[in-house]
Amino acid sequence: MDILEPCYAYQDSRLVKEAGLYPYFHTLSSSDGPVVTVEGRRAVMLGSNNYLGLTHHPEVLQAAHAALDRYGTGCTGSRFLNGNLELHETLEQELAEFTGKEATLVFSSGFLANLGTLGLLGGVEGAVIFSATENHASLIDGARMARCRRVRMFDGIDDLERQLSQTPSWSNTLVVTDGVFSMTGRVVDLRALVELKRRYGFRLYLDDAHGFGVLGPQGRGTAASQGVADEVDLLFATFSKSLASLGGFVAGEQPVIEYLRHKVRTLIFSAALPPASAAAALAALRVMRRDTSLFVRLWENVEFFRKGVEKFGYQTLGTSTPIVPLFIGSETLAFLMCREALDMGVFTTPAIYPAVPMGHALIRTSVTPSHTREHLETALEVLGALARRHPIPKEDPSKLPHAREMDIVTTLQRWAMEQQQASS
Ligand SMILES: Cc1ncc(COP(=O)(O)O)c(C=O)c1O
């Protein structure tokens, strides 16, 4: 078979575009944070991960400008050889202090950090990786990249315990989990996980992309919010969400970080985080540590918005984070509602299989401190109108079975056939 055959055969995006439901790669021509211009019209942005609204904070902007002036636009090489800036090191020191870990290592993206770190650690002779089924793609791919012969998935703490109980000691093992799952906003019970860690002796890798800068005192993250930060062996977080930039870091014991610094291929063989991005992340970290009013506004907004959508009958899966999922069930309906929301001035994103179980599609929304009451009221008006117009499920989603196939695919194939028949 021609190696490019799958590309030529690929039809899904064309079908979705022709149906007018395509929800990806929307072209933004401007943004002020809570409001964006998309496809020529302004929309309230409920589809970002800008959890502290810092992408347009004056101090963050100013720091990025100053770094551009001082260092130029790029490092043009890896930190290992020629692109290691004072800024990267200051960022690492302040992150170590903030997270309470001995050392940290800054990468050019969160994906590269997870991929490289798990790829390396999972390659240790006899290693086992337990990865939560809802984990981010970078964790899944990192474990795969390690060619770790024993990657095991677990679906919740009970399932992990059941699997662990088969052997008394798991000292050669890394348990890897997100702190907050990115689509549903579900927070992991890290206390229960740490209980298992004490019993079975594994190491714990926490991806706190969506908890860092959101949960716990000053946004120290999911583990800090549950009082178990010291039990996390390796803490990962990205700069591309609360810290309003690009890049990511891994924090842990000094010898572990020193080893990673010299061995992780995605760090050594990839250009360093650009100066403006490093400076923006550092400035955002400082603002976050200082300005407690950000968290007050964030949680007030989350509360207001969540209660508002629940009044319309949306199921929000018990979220306690700025991620407010609206359970829709049908993928086709989620795509249609996102399209209509955008046409009415609200930017949201659908989440379908494999990001969520089949038949459990969501509209993912998220709220930031920089949304005004007016922004949120506009968004609620639109989501209220959509809830009245469409049959959104009112049952508890956890009681609903998973589907056997992706309904968006079958619906569109049927639709394409009908189109074809009508035109012939
Ligand atoms: C849970 C999780 N981990 C890792 C990443 C990767 O982070 P980055 O955007 O910095 O590549 C993301 C980003 O989507 C994420 O949601």
Short mmCIF file of C-alpha atoms and ligand atoms in Angstrom, two decimals:
data_model
loop_
_atom_site.label_atom_id
_atom_site.label_comp_id
_atom_site.label_asym_id
_atom_site.label_seq_id
_atom_site.Cartn_x
_atom_site.Cartn_y
_atom_site.Cartn_z
CA MET A 1 0.00 0.00 0.00
CA ASP A 2 1.17 3.54 -0.76
CA ILE A 3 2.30 5.04 2.53
CA LEU A 4 0.19 8.11 1.76
CA GLU A 5 -2.94 6.05 1.10
CA PRO A 6 -4.53 6.82 4.52
CA CYS A 7 -4.16 10.56 3.77
CA TYR A 8 -5.90 10.24 0.40
CA ALA A 9 -8.65 8.08 1.91
CA TYR A 10 -9.31 10.47 4.82
CA GLN A 11 -12.80 11.99 4.47
CA ASP A 12 -13.97 12.82 7.99
CA SER A 13 -13.01 16.51 8.09
CA ARG A 14 -14.47 17.14 4.62
CA LEU A 15 -17.78 15.57 5.65
CA VAL A 16 -17.98 17.63 8.84
CA LYS A 17 -17.09 20.81 6.92
CA GLU A 18 -19.69 20.13 4.26
CA ALA A 19 -22.30 19.63 6.98
CA GLY A 20 -21.35 23.08 8.34
CA LEU A 21 -20.40 21.58 11.72
CA TYR A 22 -16.61 21.68 11.66
CA PRO A 23 -15.50 22.85 15.12
CA TYR A 24 -11.70 22.84 14.78
CA PHE A 25 -9.00 25.28 13.65
CA HIS A 26 -11.28 28.30 13.96
CA THR A 27 -9.34 31.32 12.73
CA LEU A 28 -8.89 33.97 15.41
CA SER A 29 -7.84 37.38 14.17
CA SER A 30 -7.63 39.09 17.56
CA SER A 31 -8.04 38.44 21.27
CA ASP A 32 -8.17 40.52 24.41
CA GLY A 33 -8.50 37.39 26.57
CA PRO A 34 -12.21 37.05 27.38
CA VAL A 35 -13.31 38.24 23.93
CA VAL A 36 -11.92 37.07 20.58
CA THR A 37 -12.57 37.90 16.97
CA VAL A 38 -13.26 34.69 15.14
CA GLU A 39 -14.25 34.35 11.52
CA GLY A 40 -14.93 38.07 11.40
CA ARG A 41 -17.12 38.37 14.49
CA ARG A 42 -16.59 38.95 18.17
CA ALA A 43 -17.29 36.11 20.59
CA VAL A 44 -17.03 35.58 24.32
CA MET A 45 -14.19 33.09 24.76
CA LEU A 46 -15.28 30.10 26.84
CA GLY A 47 -12.92 27.72 25.12
CA SER A 48 -9.53 28.68 26.55
CA ASN A 49 -7.27 27.41 29.33
CA ASN A 50 -6.39 30.95 30.35
CA TYR A 51 -7.45 30.08 33.90
CA LEU A 52 -6.06 33.21 35.52
CA GLY A 53 -6.70 35.47 32.54
CA LEU A 54 -3.03 36.51 32.51
CA THR A 55 -2.36 36.43 28.74
CA HIS A 56 -3.07 40.16 28.57
CA HIS A 57 -1.88 41.23 32.02
CA PRO A 58 0.24 44.41 31.69
CA GLU A 59 3.17 42.98 33.68
CA VAL A 60 3.21 39.77 31.64
CA LEU A 61 3.09 41.69 28.36
CA GLN A 62 5.79 44.06 29.52
CA ALA A 63 8.09 41.20 30.59
CA ALA A 64 7.66 39.50 27.21
CA HIS A 65 8.46 42.76 25.36
CA ALA A 66 11.55 43.35 27.51
CA ALA A 67 12.81 39.80 26.85
CA LEU A 68 12.38 40.28 23.11
CA ASP A 69 14.45 43.45 23.28
CA ARG A 70 17.15 41.83 25.38
CA TYR A 71 17.48 38.42 23.75
CA GLY A 72 15.71 38.60 20.39
CA THR A 73 12.99 36.32 19.10
CA GLY A 74 14.48 32.86 19.58
CA CYS A 75 17.27 30.82 21.12
CA THR A 76 18.05 29.01 17.84
CA GLY A 77 19.35 26.01 19.71
CA SER A 78 18.77 23.71 22.64
CA ARG A 79 19.39 24.72 26.23
CA PHE A 80 21.93 21.89 26.39
CA LEU A 81 24.26 23.48 23.84
CA ASN A 82 23.67 27.17 23.19
CA GLY A 83 20.21 28.37 24.19
CA ASN A 84 20.24 28.31 27.99
CA LEU A 85 19.12 31.75 29.18
CA GLU A 86 19.37 33.34 32.58
CA LEU A 87 15.60 33.61 32.27
CA HIS A 88 15.18 29.81 32.08
CA GLU A 89 17.27 29.38 35.20
CA THR A 90 15.45 32.09 37.18
CA LEU A 91 12.18 30.50 36.17
CA GLU A 92 13.44 27.11 37.39
CA GLN A 93 14.57 28.54 40.73
CA GLU A 94 11.28 30.32 41.37
CA LEU A 95 9.26 27.27 40.35
CA ALA A 96 11.30 25.09 42.70
CA GLU A 97 10.67 27.49 45.53
CA PHE A 98 6.97 27.75 44.71
CA THR A 99 6.38 24.00 44.36
CA GLY A 100 8.55 23.11 47.36
CA LYS A 101 10.62 20.72 45.22
CA GLU A 102 14.42 20.64 45.23
CA ALA A 103 14.80 21.38 41.54
CA THR A 104 12.87 21.90 38.31
CA LEU A 105 13.57 21.59 34.61
CA VAL A 106 11.98 23.88 32.03
CA PHE A 107 11.04 22.50 28.60
CA SER A 108 9.87 24.19 25.39
CA SER A 109 6.42 22.66 25.72
CA GLY A 110 4.50 20.61 28.19
CA PHE A 111 4.00 17.87 25.63
CA LEU A 112 7.77 17.57 25.17
CA ALA A 113 8.29 17.50 28.93
CA ASN A 114 5.92 14.57 29.47
CA LEU A 115 6.98 12.75 26.34
CA GLY A 116 10.69 12.98 27.09
CA THR A 117 10.53 12.36 30.82
CA LEU A 118 8.27 9.32 30.67
CA GLY A 119 10.09 8.12 27.60
CA LEU A 120 13.30 8.13 29.60
CA LEU A 121 12.11 6.84 32.97
CA GLY A 122 9.91 4.14 31.46
CA GLY A 123 12.95 2.79 29.67
CA VAL A 124 14.64 1.71 32.92
CA GLU A 125 15.15 -2.06 33.01
CA GLY A 126 12.00 -3.79 34.28
CA ALA A 127 10.00 -0.57 34.64
CA VAL A 128 6.22 -0.63 34.88
CA ILE A 129 4.04 2.40 34.16
CA PHE A 130 0.47 2.60 35.38
CA SER A 131 -1.33 5.32 33.44
CA ALA A 132 -4.86 6.60 34.14
CA THR A 133 -7.20 5.92 31.22
CA GLU A 134 -8.24 9.60 31.02
CA ASN A 135 -4.62 10.83 30.95
CA HIS A 136 -3.43 13.42 28.44
CA ALA A 137 -2.02 12.22 25.11
CA SER A 138 1.51 13.37 26.04
CA LEU A 139 1.54 10.93 28.98
CA ILE A 140 0.18 8.09 26.89
CA ASP A 141 2.71 8.73 24.14
CA GLY A 142 5.55 9.15 26.67
CA ALA A 143 4.86 5.71 28.12
CA ARG A 144 4.63 4.28 24.60
CA MET A 145 7.85 5.96 23.55
CA ALA A 146 9.69 4.31 26.43
CA ARG A 147 8.81 0.99 24.85
CA CYS A 148 8.25 0.13 28.47
CA ARG A 149 7.21 -3.47 28.21
CA ARG A 150 4.65 -3.15 30.91
CA VAL A 151 2.34 -0.18 30.49
CA ARG A 152 -0.90 -0.77 32.32
CA MET A 153 -3.98 1.40 32.25
CA PHE A 154 -6.19 2.00 35.28
CA ASP A 155 -9.67 3.38 35.40
CA GLY A 156 -9.99 5.02 38.81
CA ILE A 157 -8.40 4.32 42.18
CA ASP A 158 -10.37 1.13 42.84
CA ASP A 159 -9.16 -0.39 39.59
CA LEU A 160 -5.57 0.63 40.36
CA GLU A 161 -5.81 -0.97 43.79
CA ARG A 162 -7.23 -4.15 42.30
CA GLN A 163 -4.30 -4.39 39.88
CA LEU A 164 -1.68 -3.50 42.50
CA SER A 165 -2.98 -6.06 44.96
CA GLN A 166 -1.73 -8.85 42.67
CA THR A 167 1.89 -8.28 43.84
CA PRO A 168 3.12 -6.98 47.23
CA SER A 169 5.76 -4.49 45.99
CA TRP A 170 5.86 -2.15 43.06
CA SER A 171 9.13 -0.32 43.62
CA ASN A 172 10.00 -0.49 39.89
CA THR A 173 6.77 1.32 39.08
CA LEU A 174 5.64 4.82 38.14
CA VAL A 175 1.97 5.67 38.55
CA VAL A 176 1.09 8.53 36.23
CA THR A 177 -2.02 10.63 36.48
CA ASP A 178 -3.45 14.01 35.64
CA GLY A 179 -4.46 15.99 38.75
CA VAL A 180 -7.49 17.45 36.98
CA PHE A 181 -8.80 15.72 33.87
CA SER A 182 -8.84 18.27 31.08
CA MET A 183 -12.23 17.61 29.51
CA THR A 184 -14.42 16.86 32.50
CA GLY A 185 -12.61 18.95 35.14
CA ARG A 186 -12.71 15.90 37.41
CA VAL A 187 -10.20 16.17 40.27
CA VAL A 188 -8.28 13.03 41.19
CA ASP A 189 -8.39 11.82 44.80
CA LEU A 190 -4.67 12.12 45.40
CA ARG A 191 -4.99 11.31 49.09
CA ALA A 192 -6.31 7.87 48.17
CA LEU A 193 -3.56 7.48 45.60
CA VAL A 194 -0.91 8.40 48.18
CA GLU A 195 -2.42 5.84 50.57
CA LEU A 196 -1.77 3.19 47.88
CA LYS A 197 1.70 4.60 47.28
CA ARG A 198 2.57 4.11 50.96
CA ARG A 199 1.28 0.55 50.81
CA TYR A 200 2.86 -0.56 47.53
CA GLY A 201 5.98 1.60 47.26
CA PHE A 202 5.56 2.95 43.72
CA ARG A 203 6.64 6.40 42.52
CA LEU A 204 4.06 9.04 41.61
CA TYR A 205 4.15 11.30 38.53
CA LEU A 206 1.51 14.03 38.62
CA ASP A 207 0.53 16.00 35.52
CA ASP A 208 -1.04 19.09 37.03
CA ALA A 209 -1.58 21.05 33.82
CA HIS A 210 -5.13 21.97 34.86
CA GLY A 211 -4.64 22.15 38.64
CA PHE A 212 -1.49 24.28 38.79
CA GLY A 213 -2.44 27.95 39.11
CA VAL A 214 -6.01 26.97 39.92
CA LEU A 215 -6.31 24.75 43.00
CA GLY A 216 -4.67 24.99 46.42
CA PRO A 217 -3.12 27.95 48.23
CA GLN A 218 -1.93 30.59 45.68
CA GLY A 219 -2.65 28.05 42.93
CA ARG A 220 0.01 25.57 44.12
CA GLY A 221 -2.00 22.79 42.55
CA THR A 222 -4.03 19.66 43.11
CA ALA A 223 -1.58 17.90 45.45
CA ALA A 224 -1.12 21.02 47.60
CA SER A 225 -4.90 21.44 47.78
CA GLN A 226 -5.16 17.91 49.21
CA GLY A 227 -2.14 18.27 51.53
CA VAL A 228 -0.02 15.64 49.75
CA ALA A 229 2.43 17.77 47.72
CA ASP A 230 5.46 16.13 49.38
CA GLU A 231 4.29 12.68 48.28
CA VAL A 232 4.47 13.55 44.59
CA ASP A 233 7.85 12.33 43.27
CA LEU A 234 7.64 14.15 39.97
CA LEU A 235 5.37 17.11 39.44
CA PHE A 236 4.66 18.34 35.93
CA ALA A 237 2.82 21.47 34.87
CA THR A 238 2.59 23.50 31.71
CA PHE A 239 2.96 27.23 31.13
CA SER A 240 0.30 27.12 28.42
CA LYS A 241 -2.65 27.44 30.77
CA SER A 242 -2.64 29.49 34.01
CA LEU A 243 0.82 30.84 33.27
CA ALA A 244 -0.36 32.38 30.01
CA SER A 245 2.60 31.32 27.88
CA LEU A 246 4.16 28.27 26.29
CA GLY A 247 6.45 25.64 27.80
CA GLY A 248 6.34 23.32 30.76
CA PHE A 249 8.37 22.01 33.67
CA VAL A 250 9.09 18.91 35.70
CA ALA A 251 9.93 19.27 39.41
CA GLY A 252 11.45 16.74 41.78
CA GLU A 253 14.53 15.77 43.77
CA GLN A 254 17.79 17.36 42.70
CA PRO A 255 19.53 14.14 41.49
CA VAL A 256 16.46 13.16 39.48
CA ILE A 257 16.27 16.54 37.77
CA GLU A 258 20.02 16.54 37.15
CA TYR A 259 19.67 13.15 35.43
CA LEU A 260 16.74 14.38 33.32
CA ARG A 261 18.66 17.53 32.38
CA HIS A 262 21.38 15.38 30.79
CA LYS A 263 19.31 12.55 29.39
CA VAL A 264 15.89 13.66 28.19
CA ARG A 265 16.00 13.72 24.42
CA THR A 266 13.10 16.15 23.94
CA LEU A 267 15.08 18.71 25.95
CA ILE A 268 18.53 18.10 24.54
CA PHE A 269 17.53 17.82 20.89
CA SER A 270 14.92 20.59 20.70
CA ALA A 271 15.33 24.37 20.66
CA ALA A 272 14.96 26.16 23.98
CA LEU A 273 11.81 27.92 25.14
CA PRO A 274 11.87 31.34 23.40
CA PRO A 275 12.83 34.34 25.55
CA ALA A 276 9.44 36.09 25.40
CA SER A 277 7.67 32.87 26.44
CA ALA A 278 10.06 32.26 29.35
CA ALA A 279 9.69 35.86 30.52
CA ALA A 280 5.89 35.75 30.23
CA ALA A 281 5.69 32.53 32.28
CA LEU A 282 8.00 34.00 34.94
CA ALA A 283 6.01 37.23 35.15
CA ALA A 284 2.72 35.29 35.30
CA LEU A 285 4.09 33.15 38.13
CA ARG A 286 5.03 36.27 40.09
CA VAL A 287 1.62 37.89 39.49
CA MET A 288 -0.12 34.68 40.52
CA ARG A 289 1.86 34.48 43.78
CA ARG A 290 1.16 38.09 44.65
CA ASP A 291 -2.35 38.84 43.50
CA THR A 292 -4.83 36.83 45.54
CA SER A 293 -7.74 38.80 44.07
CA LEU A 294 -7.33 36.74 40.88
CA PHE A 295 -8.52 33.65 42.72
CA VAL A 296 -11.42 35.50 44.34
CA ARG A 297 -12.66 36.68 40.94
CA LEU A 298 -12.02 33.27 39.35
CA TRP A 299 -14.12 31.35 41.88
CA GLU A 300 -16.88 33.96 41.92
CA ASN A 301 -17.12 33.66 38.14
CA VAL A 302 -16.98 29.86 38.18
CA GLU A 303 -19.78 29.73 40.77
CA PHE A 304 -21.95 32.23 38.90
CA PHE A 305 -21.51 30.51 35.54
CA ARG A 306 -21.89 26.94 36.79
CA LYS A 307 -25.09 27.73 38.68
CA GLY A 308 -26.37 29.59 35.61
CA VAL A 309 -25.90 26.66 33.22
CA GLU A 310 -27.25 24.16 35.75
CA LYS A 311 -30.46 26.23 35.97
CA PHE A 312 -30.98 25.53 32.26
CA GLY A 313 -30.72 21.80 32.97
CA TYR A 314 -27.14 21.17 31.83
CA GLN A 315 -25.32 18.38 33.69
CA THR A 316 -21.88 19.68 34.71
CA LEU A 317 -20.49 16.40 36.10
CA GLY A 318 -20.03 17.86 39.59
CA THR A 319 -17.12 20.05 38.48
CA SER A 320 -15.23 21.97 41.15
CA THR A 321 -12.75 23.64 38.77
CA PRO A 322 -12.91 26.44 36.15
CA ILE A 323 -13.59 23.71 33.56
CA VAL A 324 -17.38 23.54 33.31
CA PRO A 325 -18.37 20.63 31.05
CA LEU A 326 -21.88 20.63 29.59
CA PHE A 327 -22.90 17.01 29.10
CA ILE A 328 -24.55 16.50 25.70
CA GLY A 329 -24.13 12.79 24.95
CA SER A 330 -24.53 12.86 21.16
CA GLU A 331 -21.42 14.01 19.28
CA THR A 332 -23.48 15.40 16.44
CA LEU A 333 -25.55 17.48 18.83
CA ALA A 334 -22.41 18.74 20.60
CA PHE A 335 -20.95 19.84 17.23
CA LEU A 336 -24.23 21.48 16.22
CA MET A 337 -24.59 23.33 19.52
CA CYS A 338 -20.98 24.58 19.42
CA ARG A 339 -21.61 25.86 15.89
CA GLU A 340 -24.80 27.61 16.93
CA ALA A 341 -23.16 29.05 20.05
CA LEU A 342 -20.41 30.53 17.89
CA ASP A 343 -22.93 31.99 15.46
CA MET A 344 -24.58 33.61 18.49
CA GLY A 345 -21.26 35.02 19.80
CA VAL A 346 -19.92 32.39 22.23
CA PHE A 347 -16.80 30.29 21.57
CA THR A 348 -16.94 26.78 23.08
CA THR A 349 -15.33 23.48 22.13
CA PRO A 350 -16.82 20.01 21.75
CA ALA A 351 -15.13 17.02 23.35
CA ILE A 352 -15.81 13.67 21.69
CA TYR A 353 -14.32 10.17 21.74
CA PRO A 354 -11.46 9.40 22.49
CA ALA A 355 -11.19 12.50 24.74
CA VAL A 356 -14.35 11.28 26.49
CA PRO A 357 -16.12 7.90 26.38
CA MET A 358 -18.14 7.16 23.25
CA GLY A 359 -21.62 8.59 23.45
CA HIS A 360 -20.61 10.92 26.29
CA ALA A 361 -19.79 14.01 24.24
CA LEU A 362 -19.45 17.31 26.03
CA ILE A 363 -19.33 20.96 25.30
CA ARG A 364 -16.27 22.06 27.23
CA THR A 365 -16.42 25.56 28.66
CA SER A 366 -14.04 27.33 31.00
CA VAL A 367 -14.25 30.53 32.97
CA THR A 368 -11.52 33.03 33.87
CA PRO A 369 -11.18 35.97 36.27
CA SER A 370 -11.07 38.37 33.32
CA HIS A 371 -14.62 37.54 32.21
CA THR A 372 -16.91 40.33 33.36
CA ARG A 373 -20.43 39.64 34.62
CA GLU A 374 -21.65 40.99 31.28
CA HIS A 375 -19.54 38.45 29.33
CA LEU A 376 -20.89 35.61 31.43
CA GLU A 377 -24.48 36.85 31.19
CA THR A 378 -24.17 37.00 27.38
CA ALA A 379 -22.81 33.46 27.37
CA LEU A 380 -25.58 32.22 29.66
CA GLU A 381 -28.24 33.78 27.47
CA VAL A 382 -26.89 31.89 24.46
CA LEU A 383 -26.47 28.58 26.30
CA GLY A 384 -29.96 28.98 27.76
CA ALA A 385 -31.46 29.47 24.30
CA LEU A 386 -29.62 26.36 23.07
CA ALA A 387 -30.84 24.29 26.03
CA ARG A 388 -34.41 25.23 25.16
CA ARG A 389 -33.89 24.46 21.49
CA HIS A 390 -32.21 21.05 21.83
CA PRO A 391 -32.87 17.84 23.74
CA ILE A 392 -30.01 18.01 26.23
CA PRO A 393 -29.89 14.97 28.53
CA LYS A 394 -31.21 15.57 32.04
CA GLU A 395 -30.16 12.17 33.49
CA ASP A 396 -27.06 11.60 35.58
CA PRO A 397 -24.37 10.91 32.91
CA SER A 398 -22.67 8.31 35.10
CA LYS A 399 -25.82 6.17 34.76
CA LEU A 400 -25.81 6.36 30.95
CA PRO A 401 -24.16 3.52 29.01
CA HIS A 402 -21.29 4.14 26.60
CA ALA A 403 -22.12 3.98 22.89
CA ARG A 404 -20.69 1.39 20.50
CA GLU A 405 -19.83 3.76 17.70
CA MET A 406 -19.13 7.45 17.11
CA ASP A 407 -22.49 8.93 16.16
CA ILE A 408 -20.89 11.88 14.32
CA VAL A 409 -19.32 9.46 11.83
CA THR A 410 -22.50 7.46 11.19
CA THR A 411 -24.68 10.59 11.03
CA LEU A 412 -22.40 12.26 8.51
CA GLN A 413 -21.98 9.17 6.38
CA ARG A 414 -25.77 8.87 6.23
CA TRP A 415 -26.07 12.57 5.48
CA ALA A 416 -23.47 12.34 2.68
CA MET A 417 -25.34 9.41 1.14
CA GLU A 418 -28.60 11.36 1.22
CA GLN A 419 -26.89 14.35 -0.41
CA GLN A 420 -25.51 12.09 -3.11
CA GLN A 421 -28.88 10.46 -3.76
CA ALA A 422 -30.60 13.86 -3.90
CA SER A 423 -28.13 15.15 -6.48
CA SER A 424 -28.18 12.02 -8.73
C1 LIG B 1 -3.11 17.40 31.01
C2 LIG B 1 -2.16 18.00 30.03
N1 LIG B 1 -0.88 17.64 30.04
C3 LIG B 1 0.01 18.13 29.16
C4 LIG B 1 -0.36 19.05 28.21
C5 LIG B 1 0.65 19.55 27.23
O1 LIG B 1 0.98 20.86 27.54
P1 LIG B 1 1.52 21.90 26.44
O2 LIG B 1 0.33 22.65 25.95
O3 LIG B 1 2.44 22.77 27.23
O4 LIG B 1 2.21 21.15 25.38
C6 LIG B 1 -1.68 19.48 28.17
C7 LIG B 1 -2.10 20.48 27.16
O5 LIG B 1 -3.11 20.36 26.52
C8 LIG B 1 -2.61 18.95 29.10
O6 LIG B 1 -3.89 19.31 29.07
#
